[in-house]
Amino acid sequence: MMMDNSPARIVDPQDPELSPERLKERFGRDFFRDFDIDDPNLNTHFHEVIDLMVQKCPVAHSKVGTGYYVFSTEEAVRKIGQDWQTFSSAKGYIPNRPDDMPLMIPVEQDPPNHTAWRRVLNPHMGPKVMDAIRDDVAREVNALIDKFIDRGECEFIGEMAGLLPGRAFFIYVLGVPVVDLPELVHDVDKSLFGPLDERTAYHKKVYDYLEKFLKEREAMEPQGDIVDTILKGVTYGDGSEASWEHKVSVVLDLTYGGISTTIYALGSTARHLADHPEQRQQLLDNPEWIENAVEEFVRAYSPVVAMGRTCTRDTEVEGVQLKEGDYVMMGFSSAGRDPRTIADPKALNFAEPTIHHPTFGVGPHRCIGSHLARMELAVFTREWLRRIPHFRVKAGTEPVYETGFLRAMSSLWLSWDK
Amino acid sequence: MRMKIDETLCSGHGRCAKFAPNVYTLDDSGYNADVGQIIAVPSGEEDNATKGRKACPERAITEVDG
Ligand code: HEM
Ligand code: SF4
């Protein structure tokens, strides 16, 4: 049967709210018939766009580059993520992938090569390992708070969120020498949020540092940690051994997978609690709700807007016919706010214990850092509320966001009574 | 009450064990230790087992009859 993939199939032509003119007037772009993940208008109208999309246009189309589809419902995202045979990661996780973009492993691999890496990496990133570094992370949070608490204000991204994930990962997971940290964390930050024309140079600097770090560790006695596991490598499905470049790529994927995402999760947690004193009070009164609250924060404010797959064969999702080679995106941020799975998706409900969402991905590529990120977010929330129970967004300031395939926050001023 | 943990769907979110640590056990990587199995839910743990089932982002847990 031939499917009708015209915009009329995707967007209800009778709905005046969805007419191209009305959408352009409201958002500066018709995001439903021609989505663009990099359009600054998406940044400005972010939640309005994704909420309307998941409600009324669960399959948006984009004409950018070779074109792509964005699937917004929790069910479609889950189906695509789980079916790696049909939806391959090997051609990149962003649409129109630039040729000069360095290969990321394991995120740009399919089973069985992907499985070979995950099997050996997973035990180093599991919940037990993360439980064991809980107190260390709490100490890091407190050391950062010590530096600004007496001032009665801080720029949360620069002084807390931008520093904690790097310190947690580099010190306690990768075991990078502590003396190297300030520069490394600074360089990672510049490579992500620095001036556009400097990002590539900083990215190269981080790459060179991590490659040198691996080289040095190769010459040392094994320590039984994740670095040794990466150095040992894996055998791929065709019998070949993972190359040196692939090993460096794994370290880069672990580094970049975790920094910007966790910064945003910390930032949106802090902002939500600053703006909602009554929910802050709930957590002060019921600290046992903090882990649920973390799930709600990442569900409602997903750091990954969307990531993609390439169709390996003709197929159909949500009634839309897809062809081999088509690019599809999983809209994680809209899927976490899907009214089909969450009764009141815009409200955060800390008492509700059965929260499910695809914020950490679905299927074999499920975020390998999810246990680390969840632990960091819970420890942060507990320690921050213990030290600074009442705080607000500083009067006269506005949090600053950036949006691409990731949602990011680059500035958040908070203040409290000294 | 009995629960089946799907072997191919479980991808190690570890959410099930958060809500029902006496029902679902995780391996060191955070995957359900009983993938491919049907497990008997201890009596009194039915509510927790259901919460854990619903919290699974992969829908890897299903209740089976008997
Ligand atoms: C709140 C924080 C985080 C969020 C929301 C997040 C989200 C995600 C998502 C959605 C994916 C799936 C990608 C796909 O399906 O193609 C993913 C994969 C990945 N994440 Fe995270 N992540 C977070 C934190 C971290 C941390 C802390 C680390 C590392 C220390 C990390 C490392 C990775 C890696 C290496 C992958 C690729 C896994 C694979 O392809 O098998 N992430 N993450
Ligand atoms: S929540 Fe689901 S995917 Fe996660 S460990 Fe449990 S069964 Fe597996």
Short mmCIF file of N, CA and C in Angstrom, two decimals, chain A residues 21 26 41 123 151 154 172 192 201 213 217 263 265 274 283 285 294 301 331 342 362 407:
data_model
loop_
_atom_site.label_atom_id
_atom_site.label_comp_id
_atom_site.label_asym_id
_atom_site.label_seq_id
_atom_site.Cartn_x
_atom_site.Cartn_y
_atom_site.Cartn_z
N GLU A 21 0.98 29.89 7.81
CA GLU A 21 1.05 31.32 8.14
C GLU A 21 1.03 31.53 9.65
N ARG A 26 3.75 32.77 14.71
CA ARG A 26 3.94 32.48 16.14
C ARG A 26 5.38 32.13 16.48
N ASN A 41 15.02 30.29 16.15
CA ASN A 41 13.64 30.39 16.61
C ASN A 41 13.23 29.21 17.49
N PRO A 123 30.25 -2.57 32.82
CA PRO A 123 30.50 -2.81 34.25
C PRO A 123 31.19 -1.63 34.94
N ARG A 151 28.58 34.85 49.31
CA ARG A 151 28.30 35.98 48.44
C ARG A 151 26.80 36.21 48.25
N CYS A 154 25.37 33.42 42.75
CA CYS A 154 26.38 32.79 41.89
C CYS A 154 25.85 32.73 40.47
N TYR A 172 36.90 10.72 38.95
CA TYR A 172 36.44 9.47 39.56
C TYR A 172 36.17 8.36 38.55
N LEU A 192 32.67 23.49 23.68
CA LEU A 192 31.21 23.36 23.57
C LEU A 192 30.50 24.71 23.48
N ALA A 201 39.29 24.46 17.52
CA ALA A 201 40.65 24.45 18.08
C ALA A 201 40.65 23.85 19.49
N PHE A 213 46.98 11.21 27.22
CA PHE A 213 46.66 10.53 28.49
C PHE A 213 46.58 9.01 28.27
N ARG A 217 49.00 6.05 29.84
CA ARG A 217 48.46 4.93 30.60
C ARG A 217 48.88 3.60 29.99
N ILE A 263 25.35 19.27 32.43
CA ILE A 263 25.30 20.69 32.78
C ILE A 263 23.86 21.20 32.64
N ALA A 265 21.10 19.43 32.65
CA ALA A 265 20.21 18.80 33.63
C ALA A 265 20.36 19.49 34.99
N ALA A 274 14.32 27.01 41.77
CA ALA A 274 14.32 28.45 42.08
C ALA A 274 12.95 29.05 41.80
N LEU A 283 10.60 18.87 48.61
CA LEU A 283 11.83 18.08 48.70
C LEU A 283 12.53 18.30 50.04
N ASP A 285 10.93 18.77 52.78
CA ASP A 285 10.13 17.97 53.73
C ASP A 285 10.25 16.48 53.46
N VAL A 294 14.49 13.88 40.36
CA VAL A 294 15.51 13.85 39.31
C VAL A 294 14.90 13.29 38.02
N TYR A 301 12.71 18.32 31.15
CA TYR A 301 13.75 19.16 30.54
C TYR A 301 14.85 18.25 30.01
N GLY A 331 12.69 12.40 18.86
CA GLY A 331 12.55 13.64 19.63
C GLY A 331 12.43 13.33 21.12
N ILE A 342 2.02 10.48 29.80
CA ILE A 342 2.05 11.19 31.08
C ILE A 342 0.80 12.06 31.12
N VAL A 362 16.73 4.88 24.34
CA VAL A 362 16.06 3.57 24.40
C VAL A 362 16.79 2.63 23.46
N ARG A 407 19.96 20.60 24.06
CA ARG A 407 19.50 21.83 24.66
C ARG A 407 20.55 22.18 25.73
#
